[in-house]
Amino acid sequence: MVKTKELSKDTRNKIVALHQAGKTESAIANQLGVKKSTVGAIIRKWKTYKTTDNLPRSGAPRKIPPRGVRMITRTVTNMNANFDISGYFDTFTDVNIYIPSPDTTPCSTSSPANKYAVFIVYATVFLLNIIGNSLVILVICYNKTKKSSTDIYLLNLAVADLLFSLTLPFWATYRVKEWVFGIAMCKIVSVLQEVNFYSGIFLLACISVDRYLAIVHATEFFTNKKYGVAFSIIAIWVISIGISIPSIWFRDVFPADKRGLVCHENLGPETSDWMINIRIGRHVMGFFIPLLVMLFCYGFVIKTLIRTKNSQKHRAMKVILAVFLVFLICWLPHNITVMVDSLMRRELVNETCSLRDQLNTALYITEVLGFTHSCINPILYAFIGHKFRHSFLTILANKGIISKDRLSSYGRSLSVMSSSAHKSTRI
C-alpha cells in the first residue's frame, strides 16, 4: 500500500474522480493501491469543501488554515493557465487538508424554480389562508348548537393553518432575496412551520380514530366526552411543540455561497449524526406513525360504509376523507424526500452529484407543495361540505347580507340529509 505522504496530486484527484463516478471507498483503495482510511479521509475533506457551493451539510463551510490561504493566494496570483496547488500539499501533508483541483469539480448548484413564481404562489396561499381559515373559525364558533368532537378537531386544524400563514411573508421574501430578518425570526418562523405540520397530522389522526369508533364500532364513548376531547387537543399541541423544539436549537442564520444569508440548520461535524438521528425520529413519530393510524382507521371505515351501502353516511365521510387525501398528496412527497436526504447524510445511500442535485430540487419543490396545503381545507369545505355552506349562509342571512328566502331554499335542498346528521361534523 502507498503511504499517505507519498500520494501525488494526481492520485488524490483520481480518488475524488472515482468517488464521483460512484465507486466505493474499498473499490478505490483496491484499484489505486491506497489504504481505505486514506481514501475515506480525502473524500470527507473533499465533501466538506464541496458544500461551499451548497447549503452546509453539517454547519457553515470550514475555513482554510491562515497559512494555507496565503499560499493559495500567492499561487493564484502567479499562475498562468493552470491551477497549481502542489505547494499547498508540500506544507500540509495531512490528507485531511486536501483541496481538489478543477479537474475534480464539486457539485454545482442550480435554481430549481423561478423565485418570483414561488413568491407569487406564497402570496396567493397567504391570502387564501387568511380568508378561508378565518371563515372556518367563524362558522364553527358562530354555530350555537352542540359541537361534535370532529368540529373541535377541525377548528384547531384551522387555527394551526392560520398561525402558519403568519410565516408565509417571511418565506416568500426569503425565496426572492436572502434571509434579512435575523436569527430570532429564523427560529420563530421555523418553529411555527413545524408546529403547523405536526399538529395538522395529529389532528387528522384523532379525526380518523373518532370516525373509526363512530362508524365501525358505532360508539362515541370517548370522543364525545368533553374532557376526553380537551385532553386530546392539549396533548396534540404539547407534543407538536415538543417535536419542533430542535428547530430552536439548530436553526441559525449564516452566509452561504450564491445565496447570501440563509436560515438553515447549522451544525458542527461532532453533532451532525445526532441531529440526523433526531430528524429521522421526528419524521417517523410525527408523520409515518400517524399516517399508519389513519390508513388503518379509514381502511375499516371505508370497508364498513361499503357493506352498509348507506348514502347518508357516505356523505358524512366525504369531507373528512377529502381532507385526509389532500394532506397526504401535499405532504407525503416532502417527507419521503427528507427521509432519503437523511439516509444520504448518514451515508446509508451512496451520494453522487447527480443524485444530490435531484434531491435538492425535490426538497425545494415538495416544500412549496406542502406550504400550499394550508389554504386548501376551506376550499374543500366550501365545495364539498353542504353543512358548511348552510352555516355560512345562515350567518349572512342573520346579518342581512342575503335574503331569508335564499337561505330557506338552500335549507330545503338539505332535507335529504340524514335525520341524525347533527351527530356528524358540521362541516
mmCIF file with all atom_site columns, N, CA and C in Angstrom, residues 161-218:
data_model
loop_
_atom_site.group_PDB
_atom_site.id
_atom_site.type_symbol
_atom_site.label_atom_id
_atom_site.label_alt_id
_atom_site.label_comp_id
_atom_site.label_asym_id
_atom_site.label_entity_id
_atom_site.label_seq_id
_atom_site.pdbx_PDB_ins_code
_atom_site.Cartn_x
_atom_site.Cartn_y
_atom_site.Cartn_z
_atom_site.occupancy
_atom_site.B_iso_or_equiv
_atom_site.pdbx_formal_charge
_atom_site.auth_seq_id
_atom_site.auth_comp_id
_atom_site.auth_asym_id
_atom_site.auth_atom_id
_atom_site.pdbx_PDB_model_num
ATOM 1   N N  . ASP A 1 161 ? -53.439 26.232 10.751 1.00 0.00 ? 161 ASP A N  1
ATOM 2   C CA . ASP A 1 161 ? -53.161 26.767 9.416  1.00 0.00 ? 161 ASP A CA 1
ATOM 3   C C  . ASP A 1 161 ? -53.087 28.293 9.435  1.00 0.00 ? 161 ASP A C  1
ATOM 4   N N  . LEU A 1 162 ? -53.926 28.915 10.254 1.00 0.00 ? 162 LEU A N  1
ATOM 5   C CA . LEU A 1 162 ? -53.917 30.376 10.344 1.00 0.00 ? 162 LEU A CA 1
ATOM 6   C C  . LEU A 1 162 ? -52.606 30.873 10.961 1.00 0.00 ? 162 LEU A C  1
ATOM 7   N N  . LEU A 1 163 ? -52.114 30.170 11.972 1.00 0.00 ? 163 LEU A N  1
ATOM 8   C CA . LEU A 1 163 ? -50.827 30.536 12.565 1.00 0.00 ? 163 LEU A CA 1
ATOM 9   C C  . LEU A 1 163 ? -49.694 30.368 11.546 1.00 0.00 ? 163 LEU A C  1
ATOM 10  N N  . PHE A 1 164 ? -49.781 29.316 10.752 1.00 0.00 ? 164 PHE A N  1
ATOM 11  C CA . PHE A 1 164 ? -48.742 29.093 9.744  1.00 0.00 ? 164 PHE A CA 1
ATOM 12  C C  . PHE A 1 164 ? -48.735 30.209 8.707  1.00 0.00 ? 164 PHE A C  1
ATOM 13  N N  . SER A 1 165 ? -49.903 30.772 8.406  1.00 0.00 ? 165 SER A N  1
ATOM 14  C CA . SER A 1 165 ? -49.971 31.845 7.405  1.00 0.00 ? 165 SER A CA 1
ATOM 15  C C  . SER A 1 165 ? -49.109 33.042 7.800  1.00 0.00 ? 165 SER A C  1
ATOM 16  N N  . LEU A 1 166 ? -48.889 33.222 9.103  1.00 0.00 ? 166 LEU A N  1
ATOM 17  C CA . LEU A 1 166 ? -48.070 34.341 9.559  1.00 0.00 ? 166 LEU A CA 1
ATOM 18  C C  . LEU A 1 166 ? -46.612 34.202 9.115  1.00 0.00 ? 166 LEU A C  1
ATOM 19  N N  . THR A 1 167 ? -46.190 32.980 8.816  1.00 0.00 ? 167 THR A N  1
ATOM 20  C CA . THR A 1 167 ? -44.798 32.766 8.402  1.00 0.00 ? 167 THR A CA 1
ATOM 21  C C  . THR A 1 167 ? -44.600 32.934 6.895  1.00 0.00 ? 167 THR A C  1
ATOM 22  N N  . LEU A 1 168 ? -45.670 32.874 6.115  1.00 0.00 ? 168 LEU A N  1
ATOM 23  C CA . LEU A 1 168 ? -45.534 32.887 4.654  1.00 0.00 ? 168 LEU A CA 1
ATOM 24  C C  . LEU A 1 168 ? -44.886 34.161 4.105  1.00 0.00 ? 168 LEU A C  1
ATOM 25  N N  . PRO A 1 169 ? -45.202 35.363 4.627  1.00 0.00 ? 169 PRO A N  1
ATOM 26  C CA . PRO A 1 169 ? -44.496 36.549 4.108  1.00 0.00 ? 169 PRO A CA 1
ATOM 27  C C  . PRO A 1 169 ? -42.981 36.465 4.291  1.00 0.00 ? 169 PRO A C  1
ATOM 28  N N  . PHE A 1 170 ? -42.538 35.842 5.381  1.00 0.00 ? 170 PHE A N  1
ATOM 29  C CA . PHE A 1 170 ? -41.098 35.691 5.613  1.00 0.00 ? 170 PHE A CA 1
ATOM 30  C C  . PHE A 1 170 ? -40.479 34.725 4.602  1.00 0.00 ? 170 PHE A C  1
ATOM 31  N N  . TRP A 1 171 ? -41.147 33.566 4.389  1.00 0.00 ? 171 TRP A N  1
ATOM 32  C CA . TRP A 1 171 ? -40.613 32.586 3.437  1.00 0.00 ? 171 TRP A CA 1
ATOM 33  C C  . TRP A 1 171 ? -40.646 33.135 2.017  1.00 0.00 ? 171 TRP A C  1
ATOM 34  N N  . ALA A 1 172 ? -41.692 33.894 1.670  1.00 0.00 ? 172 ALA A N  1
ATOM 35  C CA . ALA A 1 172 ? -41.792 34.459 0.319  1.00 0.00 ? 172 ALA A CA 1
ATOM 36  C C  . ALA A 1 172 ? -40.637 35.434 0.055  1.00 0.00 ? 172 ALA A C  1
ATOM 37  N N  . THR A 1 173 ? -40.367 36.286 1.027  1.00 0.00 ? 173 THR A N  1
ATOM 38  C CA . THR A 1 173 ? -39.257 37.238 0.884  1.00 0.00 ? 173 THR A CA 1
ATOM 39  C C  . THR A 1 173 ? -37.921 36.505 0.817  1.00 0.00 ? 173 THR A C  1
ATOM 40  N N  . TYR A 1 174 ? -37.780 35.470 1.605  1.00 0.00 ? 174 TYR A N  1
ATOM 41  C CA . TYR A 1 174 ? -36.545 34.681 1.645  1.00 0.00 ? 174 TYR A CA 1
ATOM 42  C C  . TYR A 1 174 ? -36.254 34.026 0.296  1.00 0.00 ? 174 TYR A C  1
ATOM 43  N N  . ARG A 1 175 ? -37.318 33.568 -0.397 1.00 0.00 ? 175 ARG A N  1
ATOM 44  C CA . ARG A 1 175 ? -37.113 32.916 -1.686 1.00 0.00 ? 175 ARG A CA 1
ATOM 45  C C  . ARG A 1 175 ? -36.612 33.900 -2.742 1.00 0.00 ? 175 ARG A C  1
ATOM 46  N N  . VAL A 1 176 ? -37.017 35.163 -2.628 1.00 0.00 ? 176 VAL A N  1
ATOM 47  C CA . VAL A 1 176 ? -36.617 36.168 -3.608 1.00 0.00 ? 176 VAL A CA 1
ATOM 48  C C  . VAL A 1 176 ? -35.242 36.742 -3.269 1.00 0.00 ? 176 VAL A C  1
ATOM 49  N N  . LYS A 1 177 ? -35.002 36.992 -1.979 1.00 0.00 ? 177 LYS A N  1
ATOM 50  C CA . LYS A 1 177 ? -33.737 37.577 -1.534 1.00 0.00 ? 177 LYS A CA 1
ATOM 51  C C  . LYS A 1 177 ? -33.031 36.589 -0.619 1.00 0.00 ? 177 LYS A C  1
ATOM 52  N N  . GLU A 1 178 ? -32.172 37.096 0.220  1.00 0.00 ? 178 GLU A N  1
ATOM 53  C CA . GLU A 1 178 ? -31.570 36.290 1.270  1.00 0.00 ? 178 GLU A CA 1
ATOM 54  C C  . GLU A 1 178 ? -32.392 36.460 2.537  1.00 0.00 ? 178 GLU A C  1
ATOM 55  N N  . TRP A 1 179 ? -31.979 35.799 3.646  1.00 0.00 ? 179 TRP A N  1
ATOM 56  C CA . TRP A 1 179 ? -32.699 35.949 4.911  1.00 0.00 ? 179 TRP A CA 1
ATOM 57  C C  . TRP A 1 179 ? -32.268 37.262 5.559  1.00 0.00 ? 179 TRP A C  1
ATOM 58  N N  . VAL A 1 180 ? -33.213 38.168 5.750  1.00 0.00 ? 180 VAL A N  1
ATOM 59  C CA . VAL A 1 180 ? -32.889 39.514 6.247  1.00 0.00 ? 180 VAL A CA 1
ATOM 60  C C  . VAL A 1 180 ? -33.571 39.820 7.575  1.00 0.00 ? 180 VAL A C  1
ATOM 61  N N  . PHE A 1 181 ? -34.154 38.797 8.214  1.00 0.00 ? 181 PHE A N  1
ATOM 62  C CA . PHE A 1 181 ? -34.982 39.051 9.393  1.00 0.00 ? 181 PHE A CA 1
ATOM 63  C C  . PHE A 1 181 ? -34.305 38.701 10.714 1.00 0.00 ? 181 PHE A C  1
ATOM 64  N N  . GLY A 1 182 ? -33.074 38.255 10.664 1.00 0.00 ? 182 GLY A N  1
ATOM 65  C CA . GLY A 1 182 ? -32.343 37.988 11.893 1.00 0.00 ? 182 GLY A CA 1
ATOM 66  C C  . GLY A 1 182 ? -32.521 36.566 12.410 1.00 0.00 ? 182 GLY A C  1
ATOM 67  N N  . ILE A 1 183 ? -31.694 36.227 13.405 1.00 0.00 ? 183 ILE A N  1
ATOM 68  C CA . ILE A 1 183 ? -31.676 34.866 13.951 1.00 0.00 ? 183 ILE A CA 1
ATOM 69  C C  . ILE A 1 183 ? -32.964 34.547 14.700 1.00 0.00 ? 183 ILE A C  1
ATOM 70  N N  . ALA A 1 184 ? -33.472 35.487 15.489 1.00 0.00 ? 184 ALA A N  1
ATOM 71  C CA . ALA A 1 184 ? -34.668 35.225 16.297 1.00 0.00 ? 184 ALA A CA 1
ATOM 72  C C  . ALA A 1 184 ? -35.856 34.865 15.415 1.00 0.00 ? 184 ALA A C  1
ATOM 73  N N  . MET A 1 185 ? -36.099 35.644 14.361 1.00 0.00 ? 185 MET A N  1
ATOM 74  C CA . MET A 1 185 ? -37.224 35.360 13.478 1.00 0.00 ? 185 MET A CA 1
ATOM 75  C C  . MET A 1 185 ? -37.005 34.072 12.693 1.00 0.00 ? 185 MET A C  1
ATOM 76  N N  . CYS A 1 186 ? -35.759 33.743 12.397 1.00 0.00 ? 186 CYS A N  1
ATOM 77  C CA . CYS A 1 186 ? -35.467 32.476 11.725 1.00 0.00 ? 186 CYS A CA 1
ATOM 78  C C  . CYS A 1 186 ? -35.951 31.307 12.576 1.00 0.00 ? 186 CYS A C  1
ATOM 79  N N  . LYS A 1 187 ? -35.661 31.362 13.867 1.00 0.00 ? 187 LYS A N  1
ATOM 80  C CA . LYS A 1 187 ? -36.077 30.293 14.769 1.00 0.00 ? 187 LYS A CA 1
ATOM 81  C C  . LYS A 1 187 ? -37.589 30.281 14.960 1.00 0.00 ? 187 LYS A C  1
ATOM 82  N N  . ILE A 1 188 ? -38.196 31.466 15.080 1.00 0.00 ? 188 ILE A N  1
ATOM 83  C CA . ILE A 1 188 ? -39.642 31.552 15.348 1.00 0.00 ? 188 ILE A CA 1
ATOM 84  C C  . ILE A 1 188 ? -40.453 31.015 14.171 1.00 0.00 ? 188 ILE A C  1
ATOM 85  N N  . VAL A 1 189 ? -40.150 31.488 12.962 1.00 0.00 ? 189 VAL A N  1
ATOM 86  C CA . VAL A 1 189 ? -40.944 31.046 11.810 1.00 0.00 ? 189 VAL A CA 1
ATOM 87  C C  . VAL A 1 189 ? -40.698 29.564 11.506 1.00 0.00 ? 189 VAL A C  1
ATOM 88  N N  . SER A 1 190 ? -39.507 29.068 11.798 1.00 0.00 ? 190 SER A N  1
ATOM 89  C CA . SER A 1 190 ? -39.234 27.640 11.595 1.00 0.00 ? 190 SER A CA 1
ATOM 90  C C  . SER A 1 190 ? -40.060 26.796 12.548 1.00 0.00 ? 190 SER A C  1
ATOM 91  N N  . VAL A 1 191 ? -40.157 27.242 13.799 1.00 0.00 ? 191 VAL A N  1
ATOM 92  C CA . VAL A 1 191 ? -40.951 26.509 14.781 1.00 0.00 ? 191 VAL A CA 1
ATOM 93  C C  . VAL A 1 191 ? -42.435 26.556 14.420 1.00 0.00 ? 191 VAL A C  1
ATOM 94  N N  . LEU A 1 192 ? -42.950 27.716 14.021 1.00 0.00 ? 192 LEU A N  1
ATOM 95  C CA . LEU A 1 192 ? -44.356 27.825 13.631 1.00 0.00 ? 192 LEU A CA 1
ATOM 96  C C  . LEU A 1 192 ? -44.676 26.914 12.451 1.00 0.00 ? 192 LEU A C  1
ATOM 97  N N  . GLN A 1 193 ? -43.764 26.854 11.503 1.00 0.00 ? 193 GLN A N  1
ATOM 98  C CA . GLN A 1 193 ? -43.965 25.983 10.342 1.00 0.00 ? 193 GLN A CA 1
ATOM 99  C C  . GLN A 1 193 ? -44.091 24.525 10.775 1.00 0.00 ? 193 GLN A C  1
ATOM 100 N N  . GLU A 1 194 ? -43.201 24.076 11.654 1.00 0.00 ? 194 GLU A N  1
ATOM 101 C CA . GLU A 1 194 ? -43.215 22.676 12.043 1.00 0.00 ? 194 GLU A CA 1
ATOM 102 C C  . GLU A 1 194 ? -44.363 22.362 13.003 1.00 0.00 ? 194 GLU A C  1
ATOM 103 N N  . VAL A 1 195 ? -44.725 23.299 13.879 1.00 0.00 ? 195 VAL A N  1
ATOM 104 C CA . VAL A 1 195 ? -45.874 23.085 14.765 1.00 0.00 ? 195 VAL A CA 1
ATOM 105 C C  . VAL A 1 195 ? -47.141 22.913 13.934 1.00 0.00 ? 195 VAL A C  1
ATOM 106 N N  . ASN A 1 196 ? -47.289 23.723 12.884 1.00 0.00 ? 196 ASN A N  1
ATOM 107 C CA . ASN A 1 196 ? -48.447 23.580 11.995 1.00 0.00 ? 196 ASN A CA 1
ATOM 108 C C  . ASN A 1 196 ? -48.486 22.198 11.358 1.00 0.00 ? 196 ASN A C  1
ATOM 109 N N  . PHE A 1 197 ? -47.353 21.730 10.876 1.00 0.00 ? 197 PHE A N  1
ATOM 110 C CA . PHE A 1 197 ? -47.321 20.434 10.206 1.00 0.00 ? 197 PHE A CA 1
ATOM 111 C C  . PHE A 1 197 ? -47.669 19.301 11.175 1.00 0.00 ? 197 PHE A C  1
ATOM 112 N N  . TYR A 1 198 ? -46.987 19.259 12.331 1.00 0.00 ? 198 TYR A N  1
ATOM 113 C CA . TYR A 1 198 ? -47.195 18.151 13.259 1.00 0.00 ? 198 TYR A CA 1
ATOM 114 C C  . TYR A 1 198 ? -48.580 18.191 13.893 1.00 0.00 ? 198 TYR A C  1
ATOM 115 N N  . SER A 1 199 ? -49.057 19.366 14.268 1.00 0.00 ? 199 SER A N  1
ATOM 116 C CA . SER A 1 199 ? -50.403 19.452 14.847 1.00 0.00 ? 199 SER A CA 1
ATOM 117 C C  . SER A 1 199 ? -51.441 19.050 13.808 1.00 0.00 ? 199 SER A C  1
ATOM 118 N N  . GLY A 1 200 ? -51.203 19.404 12.538 1.00 0.00 ? 200 GLY A N  1
ATOM 119 C CA . GLY A 1 200 ? -52.141 19.036 11.486 1.00 0.00 ? 200 GLY A CA 1
ATOM 120 C C  . GLY A 1 200 ? -52.299 17.533 11.345 1.00 0.00 ? 200 GLY A C  1
ATOM 121 N N  . ILE A 1 201 ? -51.188 16.812 11.304 1.00 0.00 ? 201 ILE A N  1
ATOM 122 C CA . ILE A 1 201 ? -51.297 15.365 11.104 1.00 0.00 ? 201 ILE A CA 1
ATOM 123 C C  . ILE A 1 201 ? -51.818 14.671 12.358 1.00 0.00 ? 201 ILE A C  1
ATOM 124 N N  . PHE A 1 202 ? -51.488 15.185 13.556 1.00 0.00 ? 202 PHE A N  1
ATOM 125 C CA . PHE A 1 202 ? -52.029 14.584 14.773 1.00 0.00 ? 202 PHE A CA 1
ATOM 126 C C  . PHE A 1 202 ? -53.535 14.824 14.885 1.00 0.00 ? 202 PHE A C  1
ATOM 127 N N  . LEU A 1 203 ? -54.009 16.006 14.488 1.00 0.00 ? 203 LEU A N  1
ATOM 128 C CA . LEU A 1 203 ? -55.449 16.287 14.493 1.00 0.00 ? 203 LEU A CA 1
ATOM 129 C C  . LEU A 1 203 ? -56.172 15.386 13.501 1.00 0.00 ? 203 LEU A C  1
ATOM 130 N N  . LEU A 1 204 ? -55.592 15.192 12.328 1.00 0.00 ? 204 LEU A N  1
ATOM 131 C CA . LEU A 1 204 ? -56.212 14.292 11.356 1.00 0.00 ? 204 LEU A CA 1
ATOM 132 C C  . LEU A 1 204 ? -56.228 12.857 11.854 1.00 0.00 ? 204 LEU A C  1
ATOM 133 N N  . ALA A 1 205 ? -55.188 12.456 12.595 1.00 0.00 ? 205 ALA A N  1
ATOM 134 C CA . ALA A 1 205 ? -55.174 11.114 13.176 1.00 0.00 ? 205 ALA A CA 1
ATOM 135 C C  . ALA A 1 205 ? -56.282 10.963 14.207 1.00 0.00 ? 205 ALA A C  1
ATOM 136 N N  . CYS A 1 206 ? -56.499 11.998 15.019 1.00 0.00 ? 206 CYS A N  1
ATOM 137 C CA . CYS A 1 206 ? -57.586 11.948 16.012 1.00 0.00 ? 206 CYS A CA 1
ATOM 138 C C  . CYS A 1 206 ? -58.949 11.889 15.326 1.00 0.00 ? 206 CYS A C  1
ATOM 139 N N  . ILE A 1 207 ? -59.113 12.628 14.236 1.00 0.00 ? 207 ILE A N  1
ATOM 140 C CA . ILE A 1 207 ? -60.373 12.579 13.493 1.00 0.00 ? 207 ILE A CA 1
ATOM 141 C C  . ILE A 1 207 ? -60.603 11.174 12.940 1.00 0.00 ? 207 ILE A C  1
ATOM 142 N N  . SER A 1 208 ? -59.544 10.537 12.439 1.00 0.00 ? 208 SER A N  1
ATOM 143 C CA . SER A 1 208 ? -59.694 9.180  11.901 1.00 0.00 ? 208 SER A CA 1
ATOM 144 C C  . SER A 1 208 ? -60.107 8.194  12.988 1.00 0.00 ? 208 SER A C  1
ATOM 145 N N  . VAL A 1 209 ? -59.516 8.332  14.189 1.00 0.00 ? 209 VAL A N  1
ATOM 146 C CA . VAL A 1 209 ? -59.901 7.464  15.305 1.00 0.00 ? 209 VAL A CA 1
ATOM 147 C C  . VAL A 1 209 ? -61.346 7.748  15.706 1.00 0.00 ? 209 VAL A C  1
ATOM 148 N N  . ASP A 1 210 ? -61.727 9.021  15.733 1.00 0.00 ? 210 ASP A N  1
ATOM 149 C CA . ASP A 1 210 ? -63.093 9.419  16.075 1.00 0.00 ? 210 ASP A CA 1
ATOM 150 C C  . ASP A 1 210 ? -64.103 8.799  15.108 1.00 0.00 ? 210 ASP A C  1
ATOM 151 N N  . ARG A 1 211 ? -63.829 8.879  13.813 1.00 0.00 ? 211 ARG A N  1
ATOM 152 C CA . ARG A 1 211 ? -64.748 8.310  12.812 1.00 0.00 ? 211 ARG A CA 1
ATOM 153 C C  . ARG A 1 211 ? -64.729 6.782  12.848 1.00 0.00 ? 211 ARG A C  1
ATOM 154 N N  . TYR A 1 212 ? -63.584 6.209  13.159 1.00 0.00 ? 212 TYR A N  1
ATOM 155 C CA . TYR A 1 212 ? -63.481 4.755  13.277 1.00 0.00 ? 212 TYR A CA 1
ATOM 156 C C  . TYR A 1 212 ? -64.380 4.235  14.392 1.00 0.00 ? 212 TYR A C  1
ATOM 157 N N  . LEU A 1 213 ? -64.325 4.892  15.548 1.00 0.00 ? 213 LEU A N  1
ATOM 158 C CA . LEU A 1 213 ? -65.162 4.472  16.669 1.00 0.00 ? 213 LEU A CA 1
ATOM 159 C C  . LEU A 1 213 ? -66.648 4.699  16.378 1.00 0.00 ? 213 LEU A C  1
ATOM 160 N N  . ALA A 1 214 ? -66.958 5.826  15.720 1.00 0.00 ? 214 ALA A N  1
ATOM 161 C CA . ALA A 1 214 ? -68.363 6.172  15.486 1.00 0.00 ? 214 ALA A CA 1
ATOM 162 C C  . ALA A 1 214 ? -69.003 5.293  14.411 1.00 0.00 ? 214 ALA A C  1
ATOM 163 N N  . ILE A 1 215 ? -68.248 4.926  13.383 1.00 0.00 ? 215 ILE A N  1
ATOM 164 C CA . ILE A 1 215 ? -68.836 4.198  12.254 1.00 0.00 ? 215 ILE A CA 1
ATOM 165 C C  . ILE A 1 215 ? -68.604 2.692  12.353 1.00 0.00 ? 215 ILE A C  1
ATOM 166 N N  . VAL A 1 216 ? -67.372 2.291  12.663 1.00 0.00 ? 216 VAL A N  1
ATOM 167 C CA . VAL A 1 216 ? -67.062 0.858  12.698 1.00 0.00 ? 216 VAL A CA 1
ATOM 168 C C  . VAL A 1 216 ? -67.626 0.214  13.958 1.00 0.00 ? 216 VAL A C  1
ATOM 169 N N  . HIS A 1 217 ? -67.437 0.880  15.102 1.00 0.00 ? 217 HIS A N  1
ATOM 170 C CA . HIS A 1 217 ? -67.900 0.318  16.371 1.00 0.00 ? 217 HIS A CA 1
ATOM 171 C C  . HIS A 1 217 ? -69.183 0.971  16.866 1.00 0.00 ? 217 HIS A C  1
ATOM 172 N N  . ALA A 1 218 ? -69.697 1.940  16.112 1.00 0.00 ? 218 ALA A N  1
ATOM 173 C CA . ALA A 1 218 ? -70.963 2.608  16.459 1.00 0.00 ? 218 ALA A CA 1
ATOM 174 C C  . ALA A 1 218 ? -70.948 3.130  17.884 1.00 0.00 ? 218 ALA A C  1
#
